[in-house]
């Protein structure tokens, strides 16, 4: 049973501050308490630096208690700098990115790997195309309305088209995730080409933090969690840590990796993504580090049923591989009304992997980060559904009542993804 744990969290392309992360986690822990009948909460202030921010989470049931040091490895400042760029600079760099991903064949590899993710890539470009279409229609209508012809008609139509298209982008670009997704793809292209030296230096700092905690933290296990693009950064940081200390995994503490909503393949499928491919292979090659990756069909912003190391589609769950691949259903982690309400809120569903579940399921983020079960047990196909009673007590086995009902529910969930 785990009593002390250190969790590293590397988020995706999301400029969330430590205070916002604490607020999100506090809400998740509140849901976690109701769902599992436990007590859980954040019990310390934030200890923040430009590279990381940490705080303490305590959780307990009638016969167990844990203390988790939760450390967020930060790069929100670099994302905010990207968001500050001007509209025309963003559009130009986005166009260069689109051409690059087409010419290198990366977009077509996305289509093979997961057509939904290819749609996510194309989403902002289709929005801009729609804005331009509205501008052209408005220009044509204005020319017809004014009755001008010849060169003045061309100038009026073009000016109207540009003005309307730019106005719509300025109005909706920030309200919808258009600008955000453009910046994400601009970053991805620049990073894969090695043109983000400050990000490269930041990953070195992440590796240093991981090395320090594994060597010195007085804990039972260290869990490194990567979400979305952060999963690729986890690969990079851990590979660098292993290069500096090849015996890192044998330092007496269980070092584990969890990747969720992963987009490692967004770099690995690019011809210039060799360093991420090598990093994932290095992590996979260290057999002493358990690595589990969760996939969900309803998460469109990830590579569902795609092996991030072999870069091949997988047909089912896999245990004993590198990584272990678990398939879960997001609607089994939410009440039905909530899932129906957010069915097409792709961003929210993508972040569901980092939220507390309103229903007991074989994947639960809070149970992984602050529950008493070791990583390899809590990330097994059945997770923790058989191991907790209604009052949050840790059970030795599913014996009766609620535990058996939870077991049947988990069986149905597993069958639903098979």
mmCIF file of C-alpha atoms in Angstrom:
data_model
loop_
_atom_site.group_PDB
_atom_site.id
_atom_site.type_symbol
_atom_site.label_atom_id
_atom_site.label_comp_id
_atom_site.label_asym_id
_atom_site.label_seq_id
_atom_site.Cartn_x
_atom_site.Cartn_y
_atom_site.Cartn_z
ATOM 1 C CA UNK A 1 0.000 0.000 0.000
ATOM 2 C CA UNK A 2 1.296 3.450 -0.931
ATOM 3 C CA UNK A 3 1.495 5.997 1.884
ATOM 4 C CA UNK A 4 3.702 8.645 0.230
ATOM 5 C CA UNK A 5 3.860 9.558 -3.441
ATOM 6 C CA UNK A 6 5.405 12.265 -5.588
ATOM 7 C CA UNK A 7 3.500 13.170 -8.754
ATOM 8 C CA UNK A 8 4.933 15.183 -11.631
ATOM 9 C CA UNK A 9 2.416 16.649 -14.044
ATOM 10 C CA UNK A 10 3.399 17.994 -17.458
ATOM 11 C CA UNK A 11 0.450 19.519 -19.217
ATOM 12 C CA UNK A 12 -0.149 20.072 -22.888
ATOM 13 C CA UNK A 13 -0.289 23.320 -24.809
ATOM 14 C CA UNK A 14 -2.396 25.026 -22.155
ATOM 15 C CA UNK A 15 -1.151 28.197 -20.384
ATOM 16 C CA UNK A 16 -2.629 27.190 -17.042
ATOM 17 C CA UNK A 17 -1.109 28.879 -13.999
ATOM 18 C CA UNK A 18 -0.363 27.065 -10.727
ATOM 19 C CA UNK A 19 -3.356 28.773 -9.074
ATOM 20 C CA UNK A 20 -5.649 27.590 -11.876
ATOM 21 C CA UNK A 21 -4.253 24.081 -11.642
ATOM 22 C CA UNK A 22 -4.882 24.022 -7.896
ATOM 23 C CA UNK A 23 -8.453 25.196 -8.478
ATOM 24 C CA UNK A 24 -9.070 22.481 -11.079
ATOM 25 C CA UNK A 25 -7.596 19.821 -8.852
ATOM 26 C CA UNK A 26 -9.608 20.974 -5.847
ATOM 27 C CA UNK A 27 -12.836 20.617 -7.854
ATOM 28 C CA UNK A 28 -11.785 17.151 -8.989
ATOM 29 C CA UNK A 29 -10.982 16.089 -5.440
ATOM 30 C CA UNK A 30 -14.426 17.250 -4.344
ATOM 31 C CA UNK A 31 -16.013 14.966 -6.941
ATOM 32 C CA UNK A 32 -13.575 12.204 -6.018
ATOM 33 C CA UNK A 33 -14.744 12.300 -2.396
ATOM 34 C CA UNK A 34 -18.392 11.891 -3.340
ATOM 35 C CA UNK A 35 -17.763 9.110 -5.846
ATOM 36 C CA UNK A 36 -15.492 6.920 -3.734
ATOM 37 C CA UNK A 37 -16.634 7.804 -0.218
ATOM 38 C CA UNK A 38 -13.176 9.060 0.777
ATOM 39 C CA UNK A 39 -11.702 12.212 2.243
ATOM 40 C CA UNK A 40 -9.311 14.224 0.064
ATOM 41 C CA UNK A 41 -8.049 17.765 -0.171
ATOM 42 C CA UNK A 42 -5.152 20.120 -0.797
ATOM 43 C CA UNK A 43 -3.494 20.856 2.549
ATOM 44 C CA UNK A 44 -0.660 23.269 1.713
ATOM 45 C CA UNK A 45 0.035 26.510 -0.049
ATOM 46 C CA UNK A 46 1.622 26.593 -3.516
ATOM 47 C CA UNK A 47 5.417 26.563 -3.598
ATOM 48 C CA UNK A 48 6.157 28.014 -7.034
ATOM 49 C CA UNK A 49 9.225 28.741 -9.157
ATOM 50 C CA UNK A 50 9.401 29.632 -12.869
ATOM 51 C CA UNK A 51 10.034 25.930 -13.630
ATOM 52 C CA UNK A 52 7.685 24.141 -11.232
ATOM 53 C CA UNK A 53 4.937 24.573 -8.654
ATOM 54 C CA UNK A 54 4.082 22.076 -5.939
ATOM 55 C CA UNK A 55 1.578 21.482 -3.159
ATOM 56 C CA UNK A 56 0.467 18.657 -0.883
ATOM 57 C CA UNK A 57 -2.659 16.511 -1.311
ATOM 58 C CA UNK A 58 -3.874 14.244 1.461
ATOM 59 C CA UNK A 59 -6.479 11.509 1.041
ATOM 60 C CA UNK A 60 -7.807 8.822 3.343
ATOM 61 C CA UNK A 61 -10.342 6.088 3.899
ATOM 62 C CA UNK A 62 -11.224 4.115 7.045
ATOM 63 C CA UNK A 63 -8.135 1.914 6.754
ATOM 64 C CA UNK A 64 -5.680 3.889 4.612
ATOM 65 C CA UNK A 65 -4.173 7.333 4.124
ATOM 66 C CA UNK A 66 -1.832 8.873 1.573
ATOM 67 C CA UNK A 67 0.192 12.046 1.283
ATOM 68 C CA UNK A 68 0.989 13.161 -2.260
ATOM 69 C CA UNK A 69 3.421 15.863 -3.248
ATOM 70 C CA UNK A 70 1.951 17.119 -6.518
ATOM 71 C CA UNK A 71 4.439 19.010 -8.702
ATOM 72 C CA UNK A 72 3.425 20.806 -11.858
ATOM 73 C CA UNK A 73 6.321 21.222 -14.298
ATOM 74 C CA UNK A 74 5.668 24.585 -15.892
ATOM 75 C CA UNK A 75 5.956 26.029 -19.351
ATOM 76 C CA UNK A 76 2.861 28.256 -19.260
ATOM 77 C CA UNK A 77 5.018 31.389 -19.649
ATOM 78 C CA UNK A 78 6.294 30.187 -23.027
ATOM 79 C CA UNK A 79 2.759 29.452 -24.226
ATOM 80 C CA UNK A 80 1.556 32.904 -23.176
ATOM 81 C CA UNK A 81 4.356 34.458 -25.223
ATOM 82 C CA UNK A 82 3.069 32.564 -28.250
ATOM 83 C CA UNK A 83 -0.458 33.793 -27.612
ATOM 84 C CA UNK A 84 0.775 37.406 -27.652
ATOM 85 C CA UNK A 85 1.822 37.280 -31.318
ATOM 86 C CA UNK A 86 -0.114 39.372 -33.835
ATOM 87 C CA UNK A 87 -2.875 38.064 -36.073
ATOM 88 C CA UNK A 88 -0.992 38.374 -39.374
ATOM 89 C CA UNK A 89 2.137 36.756 -37.957
ATOM 90 C CA UNK A 90 -0.005 33.884 -36.646
ATOM 91 C CA UNK A 91 -1.729 33.426 -40.012
ATOM 92 C CA UNK A 92 1.548 33.419 -41.950
ATOM 93 C CA UNK A 93 3.241 30.914 -39.630
ATOM 94 C CA UNK A 94 0.117 28.757 -39.647
ATOM 95 C CA UNK A 95 0.142 28.716 -43.450
ATOM 96 C CA UNK A 96 3.822 27.670 -43.436
ATOM 97 C CA UNK A 97 2.932 24.903 -40.970
ATOM 98 C CA UNK A 98 0.078 23.657 -43.155
ATOM 99 C CA UNK A 99 2.318 23.518 -46.228
ATOM 100 C CA UNK A 100 5.044 21.739 -44.268
ATOM 101 C CA UNK A 101 2.704 19.081 -42.867
ATOM 102 C CA UNK A 102 1.286 18.428 -46.339
ATOM 103 C CA UNK A 103 4.615 18.363 -48.192
ATOM 104 C CA UNK A 104 6.273 16.093 -45.603
ATOM 105 C CA UNK A 105 3.273 13.746 -45.643
ATOM 106 C CA UNK A 106 2.672 14.248 -41.910
ATOM 107 C CA UNK A 107 -0.975 15.215 -42.370
ATOM 108 C CA UNK A 108 -1.629 12.019 -44.339
ATOM 109 C CA UNK A 109 0.045 9.965 -41.598
ATOM 110 C CA UNK A 110 -2.338 11.632 -39.150
ATOM 111 C CA UNK A 111 -5.218 10.508 -41.326
ATOM 112 C CA UNK A 112 -3.945 6.927 -41.194
ATOM 113 C CA UNK A 113 -3.286 7.031 -37.456
ATOM 114 C CA UNK A 114 -6.560 8.685 -36.436
ATOM 115 C CA UNK A 115 -8.819 10.613 -38.806
ATOM 116 C CA UNK A 116 -10.334 12.528 -35.890
ATOM 117 C CA UNK A 117 -6.951 13.954 -34.987
ATOM 118 C CA UNK A 118 -6.386 14.949 -38.608
ATOM 119 C CA UNK A 119 -9.704 16.806 -38.339
ATOM 120 C CA UNK A 120 -8.428 18.577 -35.229
ATOM 121 C CA UNK A 121 -5.360 19.696 -37.196
ATOM 122 C CA UNK A 122 -7.500 21.022 -40.053
ATOM 123 C CA UNK A 123 -10.125 22.654 -37.799
ATOM 124 C CA UNK A 124 -8.634 26.189 -37.576
ATOM 125 C CA UNK A 125 -7.780 26.225 -41.276
ATOM 126 C CA UNK A 126 -11.341 25.306 -42.181
ATOM 127 C CA UNK A 127 -12.592 28.074 -39.892
ATOM 128 C CA UNK A 128 -10.410 30.644 -41.651
ATOM 129 C CA UNK A 129 -11.553 29.307 -45.019
ATOM 130 C CA UNK A 130 -15.122 29.837 -43.839
ATOM 131 C CA UNK A 131 -14.327 33.388 -42.762
ATOM 132 C CA UNK A 132 -12.791 34.094 -46.164
ATOM 133 C CA UNK A 133 -15.871 32.636 -47.835
ATOM 134 C CA UNK A 134 -18.087 34.975 -45.806
ATOM 135 C CA UNK A 135 -15.844 37.883 -46.812
ATOM 136 C CA UNK A 136 -16.028 36.978 -50.514
ATOM 137 C CA UNK A 137 -19.822 36.683 -50.304
ATOM 138 C CA UNK A 138 -20.035 40.050 -48.563
ATOM 139 C CA UNK A 139 -17.745 41.636 -51.169
ATOM 140 C CA UNK A 140 -19.763 40.224 -54.038
ATOM 141 C CA UNK A 141 -22.994 41.423 -52.450
ATOM 142 C CA UNK A 142 -21.609 44.920 -51.893
ATOM 143 C CA UNK A 143 -20.399 45.185 -55.488
ATOM 144 C CA UNK A 144 -23.824 44.120 -56.746
ATOM 145 C CA UNK A 145 -25.524 46.532 -54.374
ATOM 146 C CA UNK A 146 -23.420 49.548 -55.368
ATOM 147 C CA UNK A 147 -23.430 48.730 -59.066
ATOM 148 C CA UNK A 148 -19.719 49.481 -59.595
ATOM 149 C CA UNK A 149 -17.800 47.580 -62.251
ATOM 150 C CA UNK A 150 -14.314 47.069 -63.607
ATOM 151 C CA UNK A 151 -11.238 47.791 -61.506
ATOM 152 C CA UNK A 152 -13.127 49.658 -58.730
ATOM 153 C CA UNK A 153 -15.399 46.628 -58.310
ATOM 154 C CA UNK A 154 -12.364 44.357 -57.870
ATOM 155 C CA UNK A 155 -10.819 46.684 -55.282
ATOM 156 C CA UNK A 156 -14.088 47.042 -53.378
ATOM 157 C CA UNK A 157 -14.763 43.306 -53.416
ATOM 158 C CA UNK A 158 -11.226 42.399 -52.322
ATOM 159 C CA UNK A 159 -11.140 45.014 -49.556
ATOM 160 C CA UNK A 160 -14.505 43.851 -48.252
ATOM 161 C CA UNK A 161 -13.463 40.201 -48.327
ATOM 162 C CA UNK A 162 -10.233 40.903 -46.431
ATOM 163 C CA UNK A 163 -11.960 43.210 -43.948
ATOM 164 C CA UNK A 164 -14.809 40.800 -43.175
ATOM 165 C CA UNK A 165 -12.518 37.750 -42.983
ATOM 166 C CA UNK A 166 -10.027 39.520 -40.708
ATOM 167 C CA UNK A 167 -12.838 40.923 -38.582
ATOM 168 C CA UNK A 168 -14.389 37.507 -38.056
ATOM 169 C CA UNK A 169 -11.016 36.029 -37.126
ATOM 170 C CA UNK A 170 -10.319 38.834 -34.671
ATOM 171 C CA UNK A 171 -13.802 38.486 -33.180
ATOM 172 C CA UNK A 172 -13.956 34.691 -32.969
ATOM 173 C CA UNK A 173 -10.309 33.644 -32.921
ATOM 174 C CA UNK A 174 -9.982 34.002 -29.159
ATOM 175 C CA UNK A 175 -13.564 33.082 -28.261
ATOM 176 C CA UNK A 176 -13.213 29.806 -30.103
ATOM 177 C CA UNK A 177 -9.977 27.776 -29.837
ATOM 178 C CA UNK A 178 -8.888 28.927 -33.310
ATOM 179 C CA UNK A 179 -5.924 31.084 -32.306
ATOM 180 C CA UNK A 180 -4.982 28.591 -29.608
ATOM 181 C CA UNK A 181 -4.895 25.650 -32.010
ATOM 182 C CA UNK A 182 -2.955 27.679 -34.586
ATOM 183 C CA UNK A 183 -0.349 28.527 -31.919
ATOM 184 C CA UNK A 184 -0.225 24.854 -30.903
ATOM 185 C CA UNK A 185 0.603 23.793 -34.454
ATOM 186 C CA UNK A 186 3.110 26.602 -34.946
ATOM 187 C CA UNK A 187 4.863 25.494 -31.754
ATOM 188 C CA UNK A 188 4.789 21.854 -32.868
ATOM 189 C CA UNK A 189 6.456 22.595 -36.190
ATOM 190 C CA UNK A 190 9.109 24.832 -34.649
ATOM 191 C CA UNK A 191 9.823 22.323 -31.884
ATOM 192 C CA UNK A 192 10.182 19.374 -34.242
ATOM 193 C CA UNK A 193 12.673 21.404 -36.303
ATOM 194 C CA UNK A 194 14.657 22.316 -33.175
ATOM 195 C CA UNK A 195 13.760 26.002 -33.345
ATOM 196 C CA UNK A 196 12.536 26.402 -29.763
ATOM 197 C CA UNK A 197 15.780 26.686 -27.740
ATOM 198 C CA UNK A 198 14.012 28.024 -24.635
ATOM 199 C CA UNK A 199 11.666 25.039 -24.635
ATOM 200 C CA UNK A 200 14.645 22.743 -25.070
ATOM 201 C CA UNK A 201 16.322 24.360 -22.057
ATOM 202 C CA UNK A 202 13.093 24.031 -20.049
ATOM 203 C CA UNK A 203 12.943 20.290 -20.734
ATOM 204 C CA UNK A 204 16.493 20.028 -19.410
ATOM 205 C CA UNK A 205 15.231 21.632 -16.200
ATOM 206 C CA UNK A 206 12.347 19.140 -16.086
ATOM 207 C CA UNK A 207 14.869 16.299 -16.347
ATOM 208 C CA UNK A 208 16.851 17.809 -13.459
ATOM 209 C CA UNK A 209 13.742 17.965 -11.280
ATOM 210 C CA UNK A 210 12.885 14.347 -12.054
ATOM 211 C CA UNK A 211 16.419 13.236 -11.251
ATOM 212 C CA UNK A 212 16.399 15.119 -7.950
ATOM 213 C CA UNK A 213 13.076 13.737 -6.765
ATOM 214 C CA UNK A 214 13.813 10.133 -7.713
ATOM 215 C CA UNK A 215 17.170 10.315 -5.957
ATOM 216 C CA UNK A 216 16.118 12.247 -2.864
ATOM 217 C CA UNK A 217 12.357 12.219 -2.254
ATOM 218 C CA UNK A 218 11.240 10.226 0.792
ATOM 219 C CA UNK A 219 8.334 8.533 -1.001
ATOM 220 C CA UNK A 220 7.140 5.069 -2.005
ATOM 221 C CA UNK A 221 6.692 5.891 -5.686
ATOM 222 C CA UNK A 222 7.206 8.686 -8.206
ATOM 223 C CA UNK A 223 4.562 9.015 -10.922
ATOM 224 C CA UNK A 224 5.175 11.192 -13.988
ATOM 225 C CA UNK A 225 1.993 12.167 -15.820
ATOM 226 C CA UNK A 226 1.851 13.639 -19.303
ATOM 227 C CA UNK A 227 -1.361 14.907 -20.878
ATOM 228 C CA UNK A 228 -1.782 15.689 -24.582
ATOM 229 C CA UNK A 229 1.406 17.314 -25.939
ATOM 230 C CA UNK A 230 2.797 16.982 -22.413
ATOM 231 C CA UNK A 231 3.094 13.222 -23.021
ATOM 232 C CA UNK A 232 5.779 13.909 -25.649
ATOM 233 C CA UNK A 233 7.543 16.250 -23.230
ATOM 234 C CA UNK A 234 7.495 13.455 -20.622
ATOM 235 C CA UNK A 235 9.225 11.158 -23.104
ATOM 236 C CA UNK A 236 11.844 13.807 -23.841
ATOM 237 C CA UNK A 237 12.450 14.707 -20.173
ATOM 238 C CA UNK A 238 12.644 11.102 -18.924
ATOM 239 C CA UNK A 239 14.932 10.085 -21.805
ATOM 240 C CA UNK A 240 17.281 12.935 -20.882
ATOM 241 C CA UNK A 241 17.163 11.916 -17.228
ATOM 242 C CA UNK A 242 17.997 8.306 -18.169
ATOM 243 C CA UNK A 243 20.879 9.468 -20.327
ATOM 244 C CA UNK A 244 22.356 11.330 -17.361
ATOM 245 C CA UNK A 245 21.693 8.482 -14.938
ATOM 246 C CA UNK A 246 21.162 5.086 -16.626
ATOM 247 C CA UNK A 247 20.423 3.542 -13.209
ATOM 248 C CA UNK A 248 17.663 6.018 -12.438
ATOM 249 C CA UNK A 249 14.997 3.305 -12.366
ATOM 250 C CA UNK A 250 16.956 1.324 -9.792
ATOM 251 C CA UNK A 251 17.244 4.042 -7.163
ATOM 252 C CA UNK A 252 14.974 2.251 -4.694
ATOM 253 C CA UNK A 253 11.752 4.083 -5.539
ATOM 254 C CA UNK A 254 9.175 2.948 -8.029
ATOM 255 C CA UNK A 255 9.336 5.332 -11.010
ATOM 256 C CA UNK A 256 6.191 5.133 -13.152
ATOM 257 C CA UNK A 257 4.823 6.939 -16.220
ATOM 258 C CA UNK A 258 1.202 7.661 -17.099
ATOM 259 C CA UNK A 259 0.278 9.213 -20.448
ATOM 260 C CA UNK A 260 -3.317 10.225 -21.179
ATOM 261 C CA UNK A 261 -4.887 11.972 -24.161
ATOM 262 C CA UNK A 262 -1.435 11.480 -25.660
ATOM 263 C CA UNK A 263 -0.203 13.235 -28.801
ATOM 264 C CA UNK A 264 3.323 11.830 -28.869
ATOM 265 C CA UNK A 265 2.652 10.802 -32.465
ATOM 266 C CA UNK A 266 2.134 14.417 -33.595
ATOM 267 C CA UNK A 267 5.930 14.719 -33.429
ATOM 268 C CA UNK A 268 6.916 11.106 -34.086
ATOM 269 C CA UNK A 269 5.006 10.965 -37.376
ATOM 270 C CA UNK A 270 6.867 13.987 -38.745
ATOM 271 C CA UNK A 271 10.067 13.104 -40.667
ATOM 272 C CA UNK A 272 12.015 15.533 -38.457
ATOM 273 C CA UNK A 273 10.648 14.036 -35.232
ATOM 274 C CA UNK A 274 13.542 11.648 -34.746
ATOM 275 C CA UNK A 275 14.450 12.916 -31.268
ATOM 276 C CA UNK A 276 10.943 12.225 -29.948
ATOM 277 C CA UNK A 277 10.905 8.800 -31.617
ATOM 278 C CA UNK A 278 14.228 8.005 -29.968
ATOM 279 C CA UNK A 279 13.036 9.356 -26.604
ATOM 280 C CA UNK A 280 9.907 7.163 -26.646
ATOM 281 C CA UNK A 281 12.002 4.146 -27.593
ATOM 282 C CA UNK A 282 14.467 4.881 -24.772
ATOM 283 C CA UNK A 283 11.652 5.079 -22.219
ATOM 284 C CA UNK A 284 10.015 1.942 -23.591
ATOM 285 C CA UNK A 285 13.354 0.160 -23.463
ATOM 286 C CA UNK A 286 13.752 0.744 -19.716
ATOM 287 C CA UNK A 287 11.712 -2.210 -18.519
ATOM 288 C CA UNK A 288 12.009 -1.208 -14.871
ATOM 289 C CA UNK A 289 9.790 1.847 -15.473
ATOM 290 C CA UNK A 290 6.087 0.886 -15.719
ATOM 291 C CA UNK A 291 4.409 2.936 -18.451
ATOM 292 C CA UNK A 292 0.662 2.902 -18.986
ATOM 293 C CA UNK A 293 -1.205 4.885 -21.631
ATOM 294 C CA UNK A 294 -4.988 5.349 -21.657
ATOM 295 C CA UNK A 295 -6.982 5.804 -24.859
ATOM 296 C CA UNK A 296 -10.619 6.866 -25.236
ATOM 297 C CA UNK A 297 -12.672 6.736 -28.430
ATOM 298 C CA UNK A 298 -14.551 9.927 -27.515
ATOM 299 C CA UNK A 299 -11.313 11.913 -27.132
ATOM 300 C CA UNK A 300 -10.854 13.359 -30.616
ATOM 301 C CA UNK A 301 -7.731 15.321 -29.649
ATOM 302 C CA UNK A 302 -5.484 12.287 -29.240
ATOM 303 C CA UNK A 303 -4.290 9.188 -31.090
ATOM 304 C CA UNK A 304 -6.845 6.552 -30.176
ATOM 305 C CA UNK A 305 -5.707 2.939 -30.636
ATOM 306 C CA UNK A 306 -2.279 4.004 -31.891
ATOM 307 C CA UNK A 307 0.988 2.697 -30.432
ATOM 308 C CA UNK A 308 3.204 5.734 -29.620
ATOM 309 C CA UNK A 309 6.421 3.673 -29.851
ATOM 310 C CA UNK A 310 5.829 1.308 -32.777
ATOM 311 C CA UNK A 311 3.736 3.962 -34.563
ATOM 312 C CA UNK A 312 1.158 1.400 -35.584
ATOM 313 C CA UNK A 313 -2.553 1.046 -35.000
ATOM 314 C CA UNK A 314 -3.547 -1.427 -32.290
ATOM 315 C CA UNK A 315 -6.765 -3.413 -32.344
ATOM 316 C CA UNK A 316 -7.330 -3.883 -28.624
ATOM 317 C CA UNK A 317 -6.022 -3.348 -25.104
ATOM 318 C CA UNK A 318 -2.505 -4.551 -24.501
ATOM 319 C CA UNK A 319 -0.871 -5.648 -21.261
ATOM 320 C CA UNK A 320 2.799 -6.459 -21.008
ATOM 321 C CA UNK A 321 3.709 -4.188 -23.905
ATOM 322 C CA UNK A 322 5.594 -0.916 -23.942
ATOM 323 C CA UNK A 323 3.505 0.943 -23.048
ATOM 324 C CA UNK A 324 0.598 -0.968 -21.564
ATOM 325 C CA UNK A 325 -2.380 0.362 -23.512
ATOM 326 C CA UNK A 326 -5.733 0.654 -21.776
ATOM 327 C CA UNK A 327 -8.916 1.644 -23.568
ATOM 328 C CA UNK A 328 -11.624 3.323 -21.523
ATOM 329 C CA UNK A 329 -14.971 4.909 -22.247
ATOM 330 C CA UNK A 330 -15.370 8.505 -21.133
ATOM 331 C CA UNK A 331 -19.126 8.065 -20.813
ATOM 332 C CA UNK A 332 -18.472 5.376 -18.189
ATOM 333 C CA UNK A 333 -16.645 8.005 -16.119
ATOM 334 C CA UNK A 334 -19.510 10.541 -16.230
ATOM 335 C CA UNK A 335 -23.188 10.490 -15.396
ATOM 336 C CA UNK A 336 -25.368 10.136 -18.476
ATOM 337 C CA UNK A 337 -26.869 13.612 -18.357
ATOM 338 C CA UNK A 338 -23.436 15.227 -18.145
ATOM 339 C CA UNK A 339 -22.068 13.172 -21.016
ATOM 340 C CA UNK A 340 -25.047 14.011 -23.246
ATOM 341 C CA UNK A 341 -24.664 17.699 -22.409
ATOM 342 C CA UNK A 342 -20.952 17.745 -23.286
ATOM 343 C CA UNK A 343 -20.971 15.116 -26.031
ATOM 344 C CA UNK A 344 -19.555 17.524 -28.621
ATOM 345 C CA UNK A 345 -17.435 19.627 -26.287
ATOM 346 C CA UNK A 346 -14.216 18.069 -27.524
ATOM 347 C CA UNK A 347 -11.936 20.152 -25.315
ATOM 348 C CA UNK A 348 -13.796 19.194 -22.145
ATOM 349 C CA UNK A 349 -13.786 15.505 -23.083
ATOM 350 C CA UNK A 350 -10.071 15.748 -23.820
ATOM 351 C CA UNK A 351 -9.470 17.074 -20.287
ATOM 352 C CA UNK A 352 -11.720 14.483 -18.673
ATOM 353 C CA UNK A 353 -8.629 12.353 -18.119
ATOM 354 C CA UNK A 354 -7.496 14.958 -15.559
ATOM 355 C CA UNK A 355 -10.817 15.345 -13.738
ATOM 356 C CA UNK A 356 -12.523 13.476 -10.949
ATOM 357 C CA UNK A 357 -15.064 10.890 -12.081
ATOM 358 C CA UNK A 358 -18.687 11.217 -11.074
ATOM 359 C CA UNK A 359 -19.023 7.425 -11.561
ATOM 360 C CA UNK A 360 -16.699 4.666 -10.339
ATOM 361 C CA UNK A 361 -14.725 3.369 -13.299
ATOM 362 C CA UNK A 362 -11.576 1.432 -14.072
ATOM 363 C CA UNK A 363 -9.762 4.733 -14.730
ATOM 364 C CA UNK A 364 -9.850 7.526 -12.176
ATOM 365 C CA UNK A 365 -7.229 10.269 -12.200
ATOM 366 C CA UNK A 366 -7.626 11.152 -8.527
ATOM 367 C CA UNK A 367 -7.401 7.524 -7.452
ATOM 368 C CA UNK A 368 -4.112 7.216 -9.351
ATOM 369 C CA UNK A 369 -2.515 10.339 -7.884
ATOM 370 C CA UNK A 370 -3.672 10.074 -4.270
ATOM 371 C CA UNK A 371 -5.125 6.599 -3.724
ATOM 372 C CA UNK A 372 -3.344 3.859 -1.742
ATOM 373 C CA UNK A 373 -2.874 1.306 -4.522
ATOM 374 C CA UNK A 374 0.510 0.986 -6.263
ATOM 375 C CA UNK A 375 0.717 2.274 -9.820
ATOM 376 C CA UNK A 376 0.786 -1.108 -11.517
ATOM 377 C CA UNK A 377 -2.303 -2.237 -9.626
ATOM 378 C CA UNK A 378 -4.382 0.927 -10.017
ATOM 379 C CA UNK A 379 -3.599 1.002 -13.763
ATOM 380 C CA UNK A 380 -4.457 -2.666 -14.284
ATOM 381 C CA UNK A 381 -7.436 -3.358 -16.603
ATOM 382 C CA UNK A 382 -9.911 -3.311 -13.705
ATOM 383 C CA UNK A 383 -8.353 -0.381 -11.888
ATOM 384 C CA UNK A 384 -9.727 0.178 -8.407
ATOM 385 C CA UNK A 385 -13.384 -0.755 -8.880
ATOM 386 C CA UNK A 386 -13.081 -4.014 -6.924
ATOM 387 C CA UNK A 387 -10.933 -2.599 -4.175
ATOM 388 C CA UNK A 388 -13.030 0.038 -2.399
ATOM 389 C CA UNK A 389 -16.199 -0.233 -0.387
ATOM 390 C CA UNK A 390 -18.972 2.343 -0.236
ATOM 391 C CA UNK A 391 -17.285 3.988 2.751
ATOM 392 C CA UNK A 392 -13.955 4.268 0.923
ATOM 393 C CA UNK A 393 -12.352 1.389 2.808
ATOM 394 C CA UNK A 394 -9.678 -0.553 0.954
ATOM 395 C CA UNK A 395 -10.880 -4.115 0.366
ATOM 396 C CA UNK A 396 -8.698 -7.176 0.041
ATOM 397 C CA UNK A 397 -11.053 -8.598 -2.569
ATOM 398 C CA UNK A 398 -14.488 -7.947 -4.054
ATOM 399 C CA UNK A 399 -16.659 -9.765 -1.564
ATOM 400 C CA UNK A 400 -20.204 -8.495 -1.580
ATOM 401 C CA UNK A 401 -22.748 -5.828 -2.280
ATOM 402 C CA UNK A 402 -21.337 -2.700 -3.766
ATOM 403 C CA UNK A 403 -17.948 -4.174 -4.625
ATOM 404 C CA UNK A 404 -19.585 -6.922 -6.670
ATOM 405 C CA UNK A 405 -21.844 -4.412 -8.395
ATOM 406 C CA UNK A 406 -18.831 -2.261 -9.187
ATOM 407 C CA UNK A 407 -17.114 -5.342 -10.595
ATOM 408 C CA UNK A 408 -20.032 -6.034 -12.956
ATOM 409 C CA UNK A 409 -20.004 -2.386 -14.024
ATOM 410 C CA UNK A 410 -16.301 -2.603 -14.804
ATOM 411 C CA UNK A 411 -16.828 -5.799 -16.798
ATOM 412 C CA UNK A 412 -19.437 -4.009 -18.884
ATOM 413 C CA UNK A 413 -17.088 -1.055 -19.391
ATOM 414 C CA UNK A 414 -14.252 -3.310 -20.525
ATOM 415 C CA UNK A 415 -16.597 -5.200 -22.867
ATOM 416 C CA UNK A 416 -17.758 -1.889 -24.313
ATOM 417 C CA UNK A 417 -14.283 -1.014 -25.532
ATOM 418 C CA UNK A 418 -13.325 -4.484 -26.715
#
